[in-house]
Tab-separated table of C-alpha atoms (C1' of nucleotides) in Angstrom:
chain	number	residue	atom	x	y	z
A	1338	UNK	CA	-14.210	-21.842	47.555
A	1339	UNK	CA	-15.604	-25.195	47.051
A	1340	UNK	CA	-18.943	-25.561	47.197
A	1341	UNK	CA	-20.733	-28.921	48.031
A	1342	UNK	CA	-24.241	-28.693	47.833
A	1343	UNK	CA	-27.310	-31.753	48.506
A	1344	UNK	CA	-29.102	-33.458	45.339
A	1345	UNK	CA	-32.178	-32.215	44.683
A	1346	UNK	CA	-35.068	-33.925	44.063
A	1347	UNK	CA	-37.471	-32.856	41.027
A	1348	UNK	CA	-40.618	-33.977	39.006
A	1349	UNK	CA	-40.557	-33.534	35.396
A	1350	UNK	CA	-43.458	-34.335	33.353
A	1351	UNK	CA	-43.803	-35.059	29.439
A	1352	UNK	CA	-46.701	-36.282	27.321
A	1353	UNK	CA	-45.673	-40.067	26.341
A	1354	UNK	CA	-47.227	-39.087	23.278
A	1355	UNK	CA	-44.802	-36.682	22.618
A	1356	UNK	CA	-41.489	-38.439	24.294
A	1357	UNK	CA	-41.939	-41.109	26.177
A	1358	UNK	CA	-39.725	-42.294	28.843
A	1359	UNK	CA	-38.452	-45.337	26.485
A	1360	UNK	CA	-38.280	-42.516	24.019
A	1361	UNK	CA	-35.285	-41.379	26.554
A	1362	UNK	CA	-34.194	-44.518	27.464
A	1363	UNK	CA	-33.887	-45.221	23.786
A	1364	UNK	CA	-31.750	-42.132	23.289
A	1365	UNK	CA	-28.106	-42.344	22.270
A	1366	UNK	CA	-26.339	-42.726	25.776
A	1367	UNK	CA	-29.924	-42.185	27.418
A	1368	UNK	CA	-30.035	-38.629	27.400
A	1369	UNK	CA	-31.988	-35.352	25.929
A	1370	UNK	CA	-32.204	-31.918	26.065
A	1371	UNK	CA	-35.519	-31.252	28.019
A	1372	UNK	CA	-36.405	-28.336	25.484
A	1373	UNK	CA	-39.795	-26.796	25.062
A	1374	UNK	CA	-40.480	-25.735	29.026
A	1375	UNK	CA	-42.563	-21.904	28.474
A	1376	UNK	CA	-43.244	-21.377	32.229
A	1377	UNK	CA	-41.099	-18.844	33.778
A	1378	UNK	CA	-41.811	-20.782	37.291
A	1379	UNK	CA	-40.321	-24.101	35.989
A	1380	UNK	CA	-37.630	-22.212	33.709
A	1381	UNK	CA	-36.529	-20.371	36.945
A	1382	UNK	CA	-36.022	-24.172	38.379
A	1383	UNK	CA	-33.916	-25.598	35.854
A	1384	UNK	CA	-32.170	-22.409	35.142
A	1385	UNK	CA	-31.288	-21.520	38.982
A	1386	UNK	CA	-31.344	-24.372	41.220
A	1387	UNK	CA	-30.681	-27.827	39.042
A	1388	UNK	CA	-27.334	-29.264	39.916
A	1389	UNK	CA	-25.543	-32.064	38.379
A	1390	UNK	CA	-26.846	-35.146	39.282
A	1391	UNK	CA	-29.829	-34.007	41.051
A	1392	UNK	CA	-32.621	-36.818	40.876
A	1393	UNK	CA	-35.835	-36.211	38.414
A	1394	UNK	CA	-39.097	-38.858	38.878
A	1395	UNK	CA	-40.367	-38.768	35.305
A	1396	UNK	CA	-44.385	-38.263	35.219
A	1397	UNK	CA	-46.667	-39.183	31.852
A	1398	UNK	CA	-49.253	-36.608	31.747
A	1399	UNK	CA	-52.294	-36.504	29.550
A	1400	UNK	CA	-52.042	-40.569	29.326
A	1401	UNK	CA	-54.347	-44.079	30.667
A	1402	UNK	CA	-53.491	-43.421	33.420
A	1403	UNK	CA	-51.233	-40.625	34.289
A	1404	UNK	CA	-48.590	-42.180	35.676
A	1405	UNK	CA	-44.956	-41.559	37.590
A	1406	UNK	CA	-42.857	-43.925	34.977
A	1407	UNK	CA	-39.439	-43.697	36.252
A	1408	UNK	CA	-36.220	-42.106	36.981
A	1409	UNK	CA	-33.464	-39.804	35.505
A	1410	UNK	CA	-30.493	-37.302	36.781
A	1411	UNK	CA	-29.385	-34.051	35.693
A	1412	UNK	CA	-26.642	-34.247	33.230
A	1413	UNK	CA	-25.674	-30.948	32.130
A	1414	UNK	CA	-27.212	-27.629	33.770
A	1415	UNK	CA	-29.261	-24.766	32.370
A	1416	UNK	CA	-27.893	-23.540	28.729
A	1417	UNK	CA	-30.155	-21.799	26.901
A	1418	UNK	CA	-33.639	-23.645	24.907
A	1419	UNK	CA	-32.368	-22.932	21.004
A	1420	UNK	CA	-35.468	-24.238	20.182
A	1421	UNK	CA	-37.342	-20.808	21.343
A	1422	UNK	CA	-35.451	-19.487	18.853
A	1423	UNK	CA	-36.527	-21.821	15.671
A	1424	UNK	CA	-39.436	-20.331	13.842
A	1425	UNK	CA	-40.407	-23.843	12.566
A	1426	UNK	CA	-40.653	-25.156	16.404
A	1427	UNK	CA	-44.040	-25.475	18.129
A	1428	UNK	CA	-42.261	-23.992	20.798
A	1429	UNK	CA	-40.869	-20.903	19.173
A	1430	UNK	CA	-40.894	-17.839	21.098
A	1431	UNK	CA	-39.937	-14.508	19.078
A	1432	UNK	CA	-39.686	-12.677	22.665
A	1433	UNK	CA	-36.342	-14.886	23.203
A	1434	UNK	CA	-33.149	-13.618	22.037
A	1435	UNK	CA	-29.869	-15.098	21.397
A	1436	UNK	CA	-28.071	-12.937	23.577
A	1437	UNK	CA	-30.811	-12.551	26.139
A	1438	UNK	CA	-32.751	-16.315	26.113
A	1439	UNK	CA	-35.547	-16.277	27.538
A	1440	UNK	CA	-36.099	-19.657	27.902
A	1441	UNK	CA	-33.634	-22.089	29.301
A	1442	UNK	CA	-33.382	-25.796	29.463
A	1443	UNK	CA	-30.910	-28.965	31.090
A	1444	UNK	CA	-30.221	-32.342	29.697
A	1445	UNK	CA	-31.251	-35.416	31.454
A	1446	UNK	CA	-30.182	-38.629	31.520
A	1447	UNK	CA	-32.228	-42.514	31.703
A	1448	UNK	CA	-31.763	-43.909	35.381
A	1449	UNK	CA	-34.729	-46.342	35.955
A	1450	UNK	CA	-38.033	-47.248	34.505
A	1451	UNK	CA	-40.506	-48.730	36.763
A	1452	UNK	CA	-41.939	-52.279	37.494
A	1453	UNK	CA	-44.970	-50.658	38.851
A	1454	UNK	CA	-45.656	-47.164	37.353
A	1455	UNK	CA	-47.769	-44.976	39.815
A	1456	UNK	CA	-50.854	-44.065	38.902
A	1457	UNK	CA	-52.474	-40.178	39.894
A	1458	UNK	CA	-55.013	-41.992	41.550
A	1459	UNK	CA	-52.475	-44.514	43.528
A	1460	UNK	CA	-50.548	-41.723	45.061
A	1461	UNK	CA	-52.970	-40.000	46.154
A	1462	UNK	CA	-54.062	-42.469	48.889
A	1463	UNK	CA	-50.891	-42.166	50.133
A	1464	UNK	CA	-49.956	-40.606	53.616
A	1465	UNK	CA	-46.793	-39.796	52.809
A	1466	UNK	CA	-47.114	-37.628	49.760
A	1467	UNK	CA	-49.830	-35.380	51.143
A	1468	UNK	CA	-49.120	-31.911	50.422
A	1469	UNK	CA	-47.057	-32.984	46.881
A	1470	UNK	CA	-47.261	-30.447	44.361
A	1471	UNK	CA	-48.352	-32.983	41.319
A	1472	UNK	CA	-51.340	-33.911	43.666
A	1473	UNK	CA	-52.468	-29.743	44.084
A	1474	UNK	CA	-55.983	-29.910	42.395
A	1475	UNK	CA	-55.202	-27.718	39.067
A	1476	UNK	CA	-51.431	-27.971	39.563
A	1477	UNK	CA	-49.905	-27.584	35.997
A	1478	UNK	CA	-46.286	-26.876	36.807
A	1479	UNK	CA	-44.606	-29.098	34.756
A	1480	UNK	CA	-40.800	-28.853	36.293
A	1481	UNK	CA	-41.250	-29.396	40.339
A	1482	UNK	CA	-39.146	-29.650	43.141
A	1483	UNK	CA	-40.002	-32.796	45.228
A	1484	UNK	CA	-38.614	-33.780	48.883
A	1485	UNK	CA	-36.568	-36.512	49.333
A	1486	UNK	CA	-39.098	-38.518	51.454
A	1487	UNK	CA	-41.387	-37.914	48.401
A	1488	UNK	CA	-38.868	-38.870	45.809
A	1489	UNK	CA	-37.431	-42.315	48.290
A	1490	UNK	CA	-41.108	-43.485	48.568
A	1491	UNK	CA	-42.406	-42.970	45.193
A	1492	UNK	CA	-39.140	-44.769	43.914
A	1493	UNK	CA	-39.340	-47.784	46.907
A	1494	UNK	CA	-43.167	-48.671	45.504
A	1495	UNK	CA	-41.984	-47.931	41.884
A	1496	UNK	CA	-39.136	-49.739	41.181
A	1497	UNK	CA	-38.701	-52.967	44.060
A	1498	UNK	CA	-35.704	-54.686	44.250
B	1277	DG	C1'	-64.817	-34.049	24.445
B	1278	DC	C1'	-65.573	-31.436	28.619
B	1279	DC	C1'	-64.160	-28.259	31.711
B	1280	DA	C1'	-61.616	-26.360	35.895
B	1281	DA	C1'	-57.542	-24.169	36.899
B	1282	DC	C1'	-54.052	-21.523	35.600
B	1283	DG	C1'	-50.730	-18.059	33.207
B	1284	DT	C1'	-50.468	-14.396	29.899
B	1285	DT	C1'	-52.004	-10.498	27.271
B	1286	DG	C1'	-53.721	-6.153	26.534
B	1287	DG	C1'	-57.298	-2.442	27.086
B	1288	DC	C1'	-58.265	0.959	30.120
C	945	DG	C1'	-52.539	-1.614	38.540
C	946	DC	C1'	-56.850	-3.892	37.547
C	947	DC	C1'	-59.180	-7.336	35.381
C	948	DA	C1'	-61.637	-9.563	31.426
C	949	DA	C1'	-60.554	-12.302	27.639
C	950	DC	C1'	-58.015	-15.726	25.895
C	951	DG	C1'	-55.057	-19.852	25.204
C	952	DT	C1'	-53.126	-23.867	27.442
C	953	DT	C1'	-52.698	-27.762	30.622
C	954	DG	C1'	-54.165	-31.898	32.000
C	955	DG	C1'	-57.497	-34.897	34.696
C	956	DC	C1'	-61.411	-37.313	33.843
DNA sequence: GCCAACGTTGGC
DNA sequence: GCCAACGTTGGC
């Protein structure tokens, strides 16, 4: 049976430190393996409800100011994170084995980056987004689901036409 | 750099 | 199963 199900809407968030979203954008054919997520909440997202070409908003975290930068899709679906498995990775988790991963990650691919990135601060004030996980005082959940109506009015003030 | 919030670990 | 200690996240 075919099964046709609705694009999901996510918020991923990296340290532009560490990759940047012109760090993906600059990627060859604008996408990367999101590795390096060690939260069995967000794993459980990306490993049991990402679909192909569900929409991400891309956040900066620990940056001047925290900001939502842009866009990207889902590329490829959960496969497992080989970097949990890498003893030289900051990320390496002995716990994870090759035939049992622990840890999972998807690829993700460069869709838009912003004319207007959106501050913590800015989306706060507004209406719309109240309740948004990424606004949760002490939220630290790095993979998020988002609604739509958070996701279309983030993206309308982001990126204007 | 500070610190609140959070998730994980491990003793009991 | 409880919970204190610890390490990490991430805003400020």
């Amino acid at each position: 049976m075919a099964v046709t199900t609705k694009t999901k809407y996510w918020l991923m968030k990296t340290e532009p430190d560490v990759f940047s979203i012109d760090d993906l954008k600059a990627s060859k054919d604008g996408s990367t393996h999101w590795d390096g997520v060690r939260n069995y909440l967000a794993r459980n997202f990306m490993r049991d409800q990402m679909q192909w070409n569900d929409r991400v908003l891309v956040y900066h975290s620990n940056a001047n100011p925290s900001c939502v930068v842009g866009t990207a899709r889902i590329c490829k679906t959960a496969y497992p994170d080989f970097t949990a498995w890498d003893p030289q990775d900051p990320h390496f988790d002995p716990k994870s084995k090759a035939d049992h991963p622990t840890w999972y990650m998807v690829d993700i691919q460069f869709e838009s980056k912003f004319s207007m990135p959106l501050s913590l601060a800015q989306l706060k004030e507004m209406p719309k987004l109240e309740g948004m996980e990424l606004l949760r005082k002490g939220s630290r959940l790095s993979v998020q689901p988002v609604t739509k109506l958070q996701f279309d009015t983030i993206f309308k003030l982001g990126k204007p036409s």
